[in-house]
Every structure is written in structure tokens, then in C-alpha cells.
mmCIF file of C-alpha atoms in Angstrom:
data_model
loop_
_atom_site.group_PDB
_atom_site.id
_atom_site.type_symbol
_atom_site.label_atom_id
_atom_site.label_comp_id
_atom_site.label_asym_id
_atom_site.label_seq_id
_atom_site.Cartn_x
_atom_site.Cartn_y
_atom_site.Cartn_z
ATOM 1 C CA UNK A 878 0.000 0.000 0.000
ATOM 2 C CA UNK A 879 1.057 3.538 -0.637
ATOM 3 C CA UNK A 880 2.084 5.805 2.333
ATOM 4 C CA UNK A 881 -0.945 7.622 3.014
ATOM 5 C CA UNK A 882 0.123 11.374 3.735
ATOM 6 C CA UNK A 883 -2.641 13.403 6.501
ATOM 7 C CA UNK A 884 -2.517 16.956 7.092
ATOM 8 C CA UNK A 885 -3.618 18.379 10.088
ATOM 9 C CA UNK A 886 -5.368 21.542 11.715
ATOM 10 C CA UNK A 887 -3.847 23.564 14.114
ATOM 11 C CA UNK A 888 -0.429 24.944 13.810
ATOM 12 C CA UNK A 889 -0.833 27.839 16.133
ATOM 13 C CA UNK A 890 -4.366 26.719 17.495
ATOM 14 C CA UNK A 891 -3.238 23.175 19.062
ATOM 15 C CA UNK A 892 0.449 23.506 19.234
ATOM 16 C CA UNK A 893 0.374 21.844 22.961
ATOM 17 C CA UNK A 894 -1.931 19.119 21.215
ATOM 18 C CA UNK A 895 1.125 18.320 19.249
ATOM 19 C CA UNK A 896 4.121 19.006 21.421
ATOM 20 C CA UNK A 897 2.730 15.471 22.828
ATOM 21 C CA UNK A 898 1.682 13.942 20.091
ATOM 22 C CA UNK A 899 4.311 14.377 17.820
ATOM 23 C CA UNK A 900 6.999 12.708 20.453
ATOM 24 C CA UNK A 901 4.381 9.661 20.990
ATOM 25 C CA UNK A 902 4.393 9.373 17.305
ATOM 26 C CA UNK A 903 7.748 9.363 16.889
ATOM 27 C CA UNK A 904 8.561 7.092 20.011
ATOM 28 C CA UNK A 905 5.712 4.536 19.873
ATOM 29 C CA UNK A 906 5.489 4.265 16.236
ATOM 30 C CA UNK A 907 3.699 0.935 17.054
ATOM 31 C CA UNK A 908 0.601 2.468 18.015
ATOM 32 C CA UNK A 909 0.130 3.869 14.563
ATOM 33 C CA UNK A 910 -0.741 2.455 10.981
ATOM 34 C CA UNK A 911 2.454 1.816 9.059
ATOM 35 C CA UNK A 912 1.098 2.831 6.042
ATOM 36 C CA UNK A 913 0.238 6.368 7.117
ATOM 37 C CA UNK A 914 2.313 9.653 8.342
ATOM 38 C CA UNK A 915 2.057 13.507 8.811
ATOM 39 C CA UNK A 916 2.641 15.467 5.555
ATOM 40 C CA UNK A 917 1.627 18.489 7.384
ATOM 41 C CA UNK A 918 -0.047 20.553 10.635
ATOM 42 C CA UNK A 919 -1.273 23.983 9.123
ATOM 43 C CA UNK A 920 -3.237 26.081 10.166
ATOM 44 C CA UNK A 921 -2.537 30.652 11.303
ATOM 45 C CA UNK A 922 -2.259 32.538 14.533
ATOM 46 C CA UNK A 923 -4.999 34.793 15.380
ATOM 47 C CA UNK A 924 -5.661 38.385 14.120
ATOM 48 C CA UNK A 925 -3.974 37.568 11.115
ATOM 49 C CA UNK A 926 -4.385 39.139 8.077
ATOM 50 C CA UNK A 927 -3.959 36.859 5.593
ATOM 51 C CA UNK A 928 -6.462 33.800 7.617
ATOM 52 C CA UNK A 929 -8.807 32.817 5.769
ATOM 53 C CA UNK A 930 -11.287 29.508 6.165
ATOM 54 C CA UNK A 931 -12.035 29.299 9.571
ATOM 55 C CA UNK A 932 -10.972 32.548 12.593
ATOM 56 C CA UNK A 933 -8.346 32.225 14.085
ATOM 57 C CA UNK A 934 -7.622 32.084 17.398
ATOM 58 C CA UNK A 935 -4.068 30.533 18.019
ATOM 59 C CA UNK A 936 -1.569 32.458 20.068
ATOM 60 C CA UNK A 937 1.681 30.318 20.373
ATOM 61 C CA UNK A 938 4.650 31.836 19.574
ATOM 62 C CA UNK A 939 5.665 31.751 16.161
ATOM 63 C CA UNK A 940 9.570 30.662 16.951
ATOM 64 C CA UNK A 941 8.099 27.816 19.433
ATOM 65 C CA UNK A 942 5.967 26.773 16.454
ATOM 66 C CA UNK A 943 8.740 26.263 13.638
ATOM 67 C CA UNK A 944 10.990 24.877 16.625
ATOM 68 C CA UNK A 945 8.702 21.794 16.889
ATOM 69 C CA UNK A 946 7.995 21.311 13.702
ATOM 70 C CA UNK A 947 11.857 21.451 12.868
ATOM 71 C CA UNK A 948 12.190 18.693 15.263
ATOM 72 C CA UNK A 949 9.808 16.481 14.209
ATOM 73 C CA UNK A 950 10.615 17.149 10.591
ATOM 74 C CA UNK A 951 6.799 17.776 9.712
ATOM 75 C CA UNK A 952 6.116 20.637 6.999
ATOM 76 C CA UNK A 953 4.244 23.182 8.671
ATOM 77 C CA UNK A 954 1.664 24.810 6.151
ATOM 78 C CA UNK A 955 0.734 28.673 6.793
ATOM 79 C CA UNK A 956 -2.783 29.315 6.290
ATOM 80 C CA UNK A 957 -3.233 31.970 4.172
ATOM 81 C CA UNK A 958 -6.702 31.609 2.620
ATOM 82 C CA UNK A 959 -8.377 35.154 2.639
ATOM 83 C CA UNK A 960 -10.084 35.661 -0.639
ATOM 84 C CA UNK A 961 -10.616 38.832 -0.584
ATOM 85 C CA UNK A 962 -6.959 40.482 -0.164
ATOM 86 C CA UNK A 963 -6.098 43.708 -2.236
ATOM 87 C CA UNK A 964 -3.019 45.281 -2.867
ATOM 88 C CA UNK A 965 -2.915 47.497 0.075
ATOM 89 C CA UNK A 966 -2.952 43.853 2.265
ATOM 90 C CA UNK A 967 0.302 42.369 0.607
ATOM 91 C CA UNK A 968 2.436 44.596 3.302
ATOM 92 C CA UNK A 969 1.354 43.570 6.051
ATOM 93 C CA UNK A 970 3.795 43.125 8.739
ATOM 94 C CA UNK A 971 2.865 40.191 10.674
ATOM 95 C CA UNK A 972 1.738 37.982 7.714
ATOM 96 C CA UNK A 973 5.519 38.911 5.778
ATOM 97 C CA UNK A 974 7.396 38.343 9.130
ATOM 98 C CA UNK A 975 5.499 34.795 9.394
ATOM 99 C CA UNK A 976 6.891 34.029 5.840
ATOM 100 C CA UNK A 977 10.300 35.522 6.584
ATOM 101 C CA UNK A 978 9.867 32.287 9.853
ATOM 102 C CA UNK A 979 9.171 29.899 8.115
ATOM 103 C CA UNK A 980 9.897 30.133 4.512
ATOM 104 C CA UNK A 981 14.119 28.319 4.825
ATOM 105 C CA UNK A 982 13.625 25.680 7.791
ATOM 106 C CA UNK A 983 16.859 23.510 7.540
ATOM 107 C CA UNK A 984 15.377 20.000 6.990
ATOM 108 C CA UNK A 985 11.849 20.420 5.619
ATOM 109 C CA UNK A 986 10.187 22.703 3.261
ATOM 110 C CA UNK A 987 7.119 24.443 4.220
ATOM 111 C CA UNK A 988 3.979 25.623 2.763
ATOM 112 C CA UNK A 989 1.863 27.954 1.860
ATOM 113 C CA UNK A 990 -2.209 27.077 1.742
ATOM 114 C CA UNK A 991 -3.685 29.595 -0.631
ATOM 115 C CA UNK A 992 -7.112 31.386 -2.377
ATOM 116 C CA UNK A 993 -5.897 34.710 -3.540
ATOM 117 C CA UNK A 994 -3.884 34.590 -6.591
ATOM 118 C CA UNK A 995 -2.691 38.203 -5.869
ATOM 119 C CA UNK A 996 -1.342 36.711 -2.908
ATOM 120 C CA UNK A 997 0.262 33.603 -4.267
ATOM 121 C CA UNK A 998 1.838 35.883 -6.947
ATOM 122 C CA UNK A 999 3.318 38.425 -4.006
ATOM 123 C CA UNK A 1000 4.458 35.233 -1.946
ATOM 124 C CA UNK A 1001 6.128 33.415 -4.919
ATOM 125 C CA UNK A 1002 8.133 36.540 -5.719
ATOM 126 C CA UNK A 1003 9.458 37.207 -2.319
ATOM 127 C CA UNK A 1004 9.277 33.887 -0.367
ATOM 128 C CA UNK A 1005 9.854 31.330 -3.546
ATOM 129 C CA UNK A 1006 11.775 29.060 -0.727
ATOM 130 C CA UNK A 1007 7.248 27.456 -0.105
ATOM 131 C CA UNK A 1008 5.553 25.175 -1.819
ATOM 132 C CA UNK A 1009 1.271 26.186 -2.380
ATOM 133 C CA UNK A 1010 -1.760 24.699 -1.589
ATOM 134 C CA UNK A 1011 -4.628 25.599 -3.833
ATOM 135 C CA UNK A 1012 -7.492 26.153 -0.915
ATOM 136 C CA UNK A 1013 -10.858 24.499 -0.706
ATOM 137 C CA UNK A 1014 -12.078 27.792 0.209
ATOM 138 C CA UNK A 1015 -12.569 28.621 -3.936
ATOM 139 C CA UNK A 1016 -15.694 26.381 -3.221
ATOM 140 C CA UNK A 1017 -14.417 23.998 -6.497
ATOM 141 C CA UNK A 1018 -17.372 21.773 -7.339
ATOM 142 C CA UNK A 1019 -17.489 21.705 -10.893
ATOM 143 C CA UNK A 1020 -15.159 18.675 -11.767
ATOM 144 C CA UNK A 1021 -13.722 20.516 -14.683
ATOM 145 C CA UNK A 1022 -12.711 23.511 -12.862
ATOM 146 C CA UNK A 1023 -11.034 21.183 -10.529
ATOM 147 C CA UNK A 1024 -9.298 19.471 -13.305
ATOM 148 C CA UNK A 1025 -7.999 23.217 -14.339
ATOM 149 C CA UNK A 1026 -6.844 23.560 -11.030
ATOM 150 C CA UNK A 1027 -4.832 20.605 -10.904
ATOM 151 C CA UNK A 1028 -2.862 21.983 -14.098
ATOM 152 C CA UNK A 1029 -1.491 25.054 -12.290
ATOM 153 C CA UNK A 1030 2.134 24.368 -12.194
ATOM 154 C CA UNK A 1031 1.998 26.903 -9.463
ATOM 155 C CA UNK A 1032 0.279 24.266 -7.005
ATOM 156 C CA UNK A 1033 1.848 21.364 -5.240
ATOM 157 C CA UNK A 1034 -1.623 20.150 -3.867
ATOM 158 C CA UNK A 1035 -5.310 21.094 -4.957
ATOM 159 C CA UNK A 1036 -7.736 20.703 -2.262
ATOM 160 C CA UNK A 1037 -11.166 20.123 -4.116
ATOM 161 C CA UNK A 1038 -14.742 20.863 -2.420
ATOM 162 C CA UNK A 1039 -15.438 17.807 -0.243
ATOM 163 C CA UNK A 1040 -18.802 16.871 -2.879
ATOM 164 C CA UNK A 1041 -16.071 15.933 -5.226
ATOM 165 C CA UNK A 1042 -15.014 13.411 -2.940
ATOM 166 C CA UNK A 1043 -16.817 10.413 -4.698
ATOM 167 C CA UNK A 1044 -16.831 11.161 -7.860
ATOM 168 C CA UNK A 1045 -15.030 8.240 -8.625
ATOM 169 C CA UNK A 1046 -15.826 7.784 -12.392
ATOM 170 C CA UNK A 1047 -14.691 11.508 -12.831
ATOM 171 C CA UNK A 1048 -11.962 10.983 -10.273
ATOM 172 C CA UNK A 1049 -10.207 7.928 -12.358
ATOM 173 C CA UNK A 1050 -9.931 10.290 -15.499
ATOM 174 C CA UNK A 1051 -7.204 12.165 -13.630
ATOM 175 C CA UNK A 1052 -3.326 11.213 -14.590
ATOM 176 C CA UNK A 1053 -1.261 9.744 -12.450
ATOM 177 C CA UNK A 1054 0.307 13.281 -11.903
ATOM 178 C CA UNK A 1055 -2.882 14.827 -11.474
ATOM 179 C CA UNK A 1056 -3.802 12.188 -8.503
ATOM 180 C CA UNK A 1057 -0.742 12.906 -6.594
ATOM 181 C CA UNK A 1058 -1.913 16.604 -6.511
ATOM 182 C CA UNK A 1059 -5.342 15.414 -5.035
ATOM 183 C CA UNK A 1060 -5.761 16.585 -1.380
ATOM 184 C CA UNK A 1061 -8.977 15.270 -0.198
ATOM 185 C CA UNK A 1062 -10.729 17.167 2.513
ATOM 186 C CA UNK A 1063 -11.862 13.620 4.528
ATOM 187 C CA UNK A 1064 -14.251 14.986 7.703
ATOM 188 C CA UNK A 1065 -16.357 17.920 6.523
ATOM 189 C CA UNK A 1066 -19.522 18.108 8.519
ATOM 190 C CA UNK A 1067 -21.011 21.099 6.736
ATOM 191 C CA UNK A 1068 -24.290 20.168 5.231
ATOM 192 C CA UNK A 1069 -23.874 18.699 1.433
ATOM 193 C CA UNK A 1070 -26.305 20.437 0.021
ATOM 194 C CA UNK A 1071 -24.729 23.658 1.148
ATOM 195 C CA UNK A 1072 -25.323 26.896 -1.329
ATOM 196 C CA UNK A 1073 -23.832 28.916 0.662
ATOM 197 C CA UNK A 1074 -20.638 28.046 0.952
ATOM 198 C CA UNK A 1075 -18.478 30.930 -0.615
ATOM 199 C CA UNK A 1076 -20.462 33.137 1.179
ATOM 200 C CA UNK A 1077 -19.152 31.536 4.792
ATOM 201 C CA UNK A 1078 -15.614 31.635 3.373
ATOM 202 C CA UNK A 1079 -15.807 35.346 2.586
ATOM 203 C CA UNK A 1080 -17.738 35.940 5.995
ATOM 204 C CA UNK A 1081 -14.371 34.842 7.485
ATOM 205 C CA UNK A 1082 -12.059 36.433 5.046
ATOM 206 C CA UNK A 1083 -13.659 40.167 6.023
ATOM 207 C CA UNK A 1084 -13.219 39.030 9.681
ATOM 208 C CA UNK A 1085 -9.648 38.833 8.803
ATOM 209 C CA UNK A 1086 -9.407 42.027 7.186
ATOM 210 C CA UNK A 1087 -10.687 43.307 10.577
ATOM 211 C CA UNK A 1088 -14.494 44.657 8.568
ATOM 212 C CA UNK A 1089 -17.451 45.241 10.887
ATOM 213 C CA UNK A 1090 -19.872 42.727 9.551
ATOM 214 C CA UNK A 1091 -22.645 40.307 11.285
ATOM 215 C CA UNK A 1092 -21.991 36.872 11.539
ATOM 216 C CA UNK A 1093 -22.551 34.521 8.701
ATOM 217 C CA UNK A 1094 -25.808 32.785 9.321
ATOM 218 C CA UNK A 1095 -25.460 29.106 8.252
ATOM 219 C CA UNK A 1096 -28.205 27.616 6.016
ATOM 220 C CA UNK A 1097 -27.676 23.802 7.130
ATOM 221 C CA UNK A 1098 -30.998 22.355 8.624
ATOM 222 C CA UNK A 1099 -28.298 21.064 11.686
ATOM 223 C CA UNK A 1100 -26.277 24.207 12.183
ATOM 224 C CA UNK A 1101 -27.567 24.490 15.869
ATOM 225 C CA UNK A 1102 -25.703 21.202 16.919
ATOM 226 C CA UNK A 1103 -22.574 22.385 15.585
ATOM 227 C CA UNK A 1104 -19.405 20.091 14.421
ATOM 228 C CA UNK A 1105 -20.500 16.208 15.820
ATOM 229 C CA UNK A 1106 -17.583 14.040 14.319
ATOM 230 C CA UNK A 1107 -20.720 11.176 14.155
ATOM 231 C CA UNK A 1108 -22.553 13.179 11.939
ATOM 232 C CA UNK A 1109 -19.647 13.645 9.974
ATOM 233 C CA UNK A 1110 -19.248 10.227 9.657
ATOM 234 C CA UNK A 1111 -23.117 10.185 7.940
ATOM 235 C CA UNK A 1112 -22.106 12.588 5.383
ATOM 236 C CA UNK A 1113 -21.823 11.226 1.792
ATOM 237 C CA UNK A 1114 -18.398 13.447 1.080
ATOM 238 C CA UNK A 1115 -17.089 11.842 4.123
ATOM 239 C CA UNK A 1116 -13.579 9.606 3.955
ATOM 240 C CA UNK A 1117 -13.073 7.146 6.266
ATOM 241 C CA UNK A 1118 -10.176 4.985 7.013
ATOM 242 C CA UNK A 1119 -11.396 2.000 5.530
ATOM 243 C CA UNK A 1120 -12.173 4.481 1.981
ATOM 244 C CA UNK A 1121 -8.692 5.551 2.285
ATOM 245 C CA UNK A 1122 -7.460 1.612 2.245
ATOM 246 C CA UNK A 1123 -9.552 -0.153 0.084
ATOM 247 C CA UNK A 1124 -10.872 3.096 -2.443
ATOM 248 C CA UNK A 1125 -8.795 6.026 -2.593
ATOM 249 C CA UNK A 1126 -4.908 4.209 -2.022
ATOM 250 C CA UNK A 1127 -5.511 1.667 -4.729
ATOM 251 C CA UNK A 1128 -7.240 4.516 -7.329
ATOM 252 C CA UNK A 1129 -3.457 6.042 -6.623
ATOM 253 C CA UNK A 1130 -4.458 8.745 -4.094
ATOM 254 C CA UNK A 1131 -2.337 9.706 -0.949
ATOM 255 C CA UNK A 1132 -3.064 12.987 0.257
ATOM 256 C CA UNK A 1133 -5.779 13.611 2.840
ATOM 257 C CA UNK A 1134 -6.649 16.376 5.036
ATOM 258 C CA UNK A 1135 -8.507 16.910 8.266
ATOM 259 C CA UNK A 1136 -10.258 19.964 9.135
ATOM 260 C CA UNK A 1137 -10.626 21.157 12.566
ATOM 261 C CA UNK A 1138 -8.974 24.462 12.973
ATOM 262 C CA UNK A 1139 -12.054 25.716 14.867
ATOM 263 C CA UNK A 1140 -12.674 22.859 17.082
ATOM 264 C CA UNK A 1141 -11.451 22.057 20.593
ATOM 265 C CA UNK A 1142 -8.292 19.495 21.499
ATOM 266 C CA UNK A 1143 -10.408 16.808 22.542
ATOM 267 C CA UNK A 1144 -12.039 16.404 19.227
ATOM 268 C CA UNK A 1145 -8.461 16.497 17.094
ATOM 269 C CA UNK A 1146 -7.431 14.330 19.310
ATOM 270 C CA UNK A 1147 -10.365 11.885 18.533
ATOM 271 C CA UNK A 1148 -9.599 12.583 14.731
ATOM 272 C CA UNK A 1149 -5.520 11.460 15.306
ATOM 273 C CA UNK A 1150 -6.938 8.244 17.253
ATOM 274 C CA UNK A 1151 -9.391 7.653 14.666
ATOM 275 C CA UNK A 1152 -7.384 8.083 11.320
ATOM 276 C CA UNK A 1153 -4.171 7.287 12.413
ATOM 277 C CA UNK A 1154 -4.211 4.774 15.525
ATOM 278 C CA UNK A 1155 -3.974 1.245 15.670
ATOM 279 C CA UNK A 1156 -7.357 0.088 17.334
ATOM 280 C CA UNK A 1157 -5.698 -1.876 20.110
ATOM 281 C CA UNK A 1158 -3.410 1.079 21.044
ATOM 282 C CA UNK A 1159 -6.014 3.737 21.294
ATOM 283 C CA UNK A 1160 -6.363 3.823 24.934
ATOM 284 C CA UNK A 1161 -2.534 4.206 25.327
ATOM 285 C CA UNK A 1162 -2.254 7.015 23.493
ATOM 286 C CA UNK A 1163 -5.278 8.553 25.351
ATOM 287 C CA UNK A 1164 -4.243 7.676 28.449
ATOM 288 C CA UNK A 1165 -0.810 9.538 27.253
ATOM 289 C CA UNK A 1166 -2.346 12.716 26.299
ATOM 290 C CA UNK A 1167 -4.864 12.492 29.548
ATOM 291 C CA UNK A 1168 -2.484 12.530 31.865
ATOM 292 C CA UNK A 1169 -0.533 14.893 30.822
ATOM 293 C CA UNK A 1170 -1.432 18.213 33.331
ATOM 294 C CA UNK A 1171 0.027 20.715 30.913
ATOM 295 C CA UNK A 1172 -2.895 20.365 28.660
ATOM 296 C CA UNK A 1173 -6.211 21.732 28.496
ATOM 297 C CA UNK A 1174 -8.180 19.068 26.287
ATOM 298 C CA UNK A 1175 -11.316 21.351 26.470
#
């Protein structure tokens, strides 16, 4: 079987998450699936500029953040997803520092995770040391436009709207180069027949940009119960670990992502146990991240 690469949320937002995790990973490699590893944690600190898909809210220190992820020799992916940045945006101070941090990391390359290609165009020209993420924030459901995507020399990975997910006969069109670009967004819980998608995005992307505007009001017919990783199971975009196996690996897929950016540490840590633990080792690695004081799971 292929190595099955995840990448997961919360660079800034779960950092103490993962300065446990990573070590067990690393140490107890039993506990996990051989045929899977990290390709990435990404995600953006808080008040920044350039955020985009979900607010941010993570405060750990930049320099602690690339010094763990140096470590552990994980590419750590800089969310950068606003859609709506203009020229007057490109300067910012904070956002250019971040890239000045983590664009030349001795041992791994970094990314970028992108929607704005007046962005990706300012980034490549100053920071060319990243490799880009096309986001699933550009809402891409037509298969063709996703196809188009996947051409852009300029993108490592495309991460397609989760209702491409099982379009297989589509899906088995793609070239073998084409596949490896596939990122596929694996737990989305938003409701599938969503029409409001962009709309969300760009909700967040003003929030960003620090614009006074209401809430986005979320059309789903569940929205009051929030994110239930159960009901994201029920989904019919959802990827499960048995997909990835038997479906996706064999079709000559590898890359899958987990969202989560906006949840709390208990339910990433249910997602890490789920995707990428060994049944019969689940409770150690639990009981590992339980006990440990320093973290607030909640």
C-alpha cells in the first residue's frame, strides 16, 4: 500500500496538542498504521491578516511553532486563505514576518495554503523558498474547474470541495500526476447540500481584514448542533479509514486532510486516534495525552 500522507489543523491553534503527540508518534510508532504519516499541521495565529477559512484564534509563539515542527521534521503549512486580499494587504507586517519564519527551515520545506492569486503571486516573488496549496475555500465543485486547477504548475496540492469526494468515475480520469496533486478534505460536517458556501468563506475572510460585519448565518438544517464528528461520519463526502485503504490508495491517491482548525483538542485528538491509531493502542495514546497536566483538552 502507498504511504498515506494526513494533514492536520492547528499549527498555532493546538500547538500543545502536538508538542505530545508528535513525540508519541515518533517514540511509539507501534501504536500507529504503518502505512500512514504527517505530511503536514497547518493552520494561522490569530488576528492575522492573511487567515482565511475558519478565525483564528491561536496564540503560540511563532519561533516555538517552527521549533517543533523542525524537530519532528513535519512541513508546517501557513494558512493563508483570505479571498478577498487587495493590494494594500500584501504589506502587512505580521503575515511577511510569518513568511520571513518559516519560509528556509533547515530539513523540511514548508507551505503555503492559498485562495488569492494576488497573494500567491506576491508570496512566490518574495518567499519562492514554499511550496502552495490551492485552498478548498474557492468552493471547487465543478469537476472541470477542478481538473484546471490541478494543471497550475503553481500548485503542489489542490484541495477540491469535499462533494467531489466520490466522484469516482470523474476521479479515475485524472493522470497519475494529477492524482498525486489530489488533497482530499476527509471529515467535513457542513451540510452537502450547502449553497452557501463561498459566502461563509468570505464571511471569514472580512473578519480577517478586521471589517465590521454580522456573523454569517449558516443555512444547514443542523447548524444548531454544531461540528458532531458522528454526523460527519453520515455525510456522503465523508472519507473514512477503511475508503482511504480499500478506495482512494488503490485509485493512486495519498493525500488527505482533516479539518478542525475551529474545534477544541479533545475532538483532534479523537480525529488522530481515529485516522491514524492502531485500534488496540487507542487507549494508550489517550491515556498519554490524559495525563498529561500541561494540557487543556477542552
Amino acid at each position: 500500500m502507498v504511504t498515506i500522507h494526513y494533514h492536520l489543523p492547528g499549527l498555532f491553534e493546538f500547538y500543545d496538542l502536538y508538542k505530545l503527540f508528535l513525540p508519541l508518534f515518533r517514540e511509539h510508532r507501534e501504536y500507529f498504521y504503518d502505512w500512514c504519516d504527517i505530511g503536514s499541521v497547518y493552520g494561522a495565529p490569530g488576528d492575522c491578516l492573511w487567515g482565511g477559512g475558519r478565525v483564528g484564534f491561536g496564540d503560540e509563539n511563532p519561533d516555538n511553532v517552527v521549533s517543533m515542527m523542525k524537530e519532528y521534521k513535519v512541513s508546517a503549512r501557513l494558512t493563508f486563505s483570505n479571498s478577498l486580499i487587495n493590494e494594500k494587504h500584501l504589506y502587512d507586517r505580521k503575515c511577511n514576518r510569518l513568511c520571513d519564519l518559516f519560509e528556509n527551515v533547515s530539513g523540511v520545506k514548508n507551505g503555503v495554503i492559498i485562495h488569492s492569486d494576488l497573494l500567491l503571486d506576491h508570496i512566490r516573488k518574495n518567499h519562492p523558498g514554499f511550496y502552495f496549496v490551492s485552498s478548498t475555500t474557492k468552493v471547487l465543485t465543478d469537476f472541470e474547474d477542478f481538473r484546471n486547477e490541478l494543471n497550475r504548475e503553481e500548485f503542489r496540492y489542490v484541495v477540491p470541495d469535499f462533494r467531489l469526494n466520490k466522484r469516482f468515475d470523474e476521479l479515475n480520469t485524472l493522470t497519475t500526476a494529477q492524482k498525486q496533486k489530489v488533497e482530499f478534505l476527509c471529515n467535513e460536517c457542513c451540510w452537502f447540500g450547502c449553497y452557501d458556501r463561498k459566502n461563509c468563506y468570505e464571511n471569514v475572510s472580512k473578519k480577517s481584514l478586521g471589517e465590521d460585519c454580522e456573523d454569517h448565518i449558516c443555512v444547514s438544517p443542523e447548524a444548531k448542533y454544531g461540528y458532531r464528528f458522528s454526523e460527519a461520519m453520515k455525510n456522503p463526502g465523508f472519507i473514512g479509514v477503511q475508503d482511504i485503504k480499500n478506495v482512494y490508495a488503490p485509485m493512486g491517491f495519498s493525500e488527505f486532510k482533516i479539518e478542525g482548525r475551529s474545534l477544541g483538542s479533545a475532538m483532534i485528538l479523537e480525529f488522530l486516534l481515529y485516522y491514524m491509531t492502531k485500534p488496540e493502542y487507542q487507549l494508550n495514546v489517550r491515556e498519554e495525552i490524559y495525563l498529561d497536566s500541561s494540557l487543556d483538552l477542552f
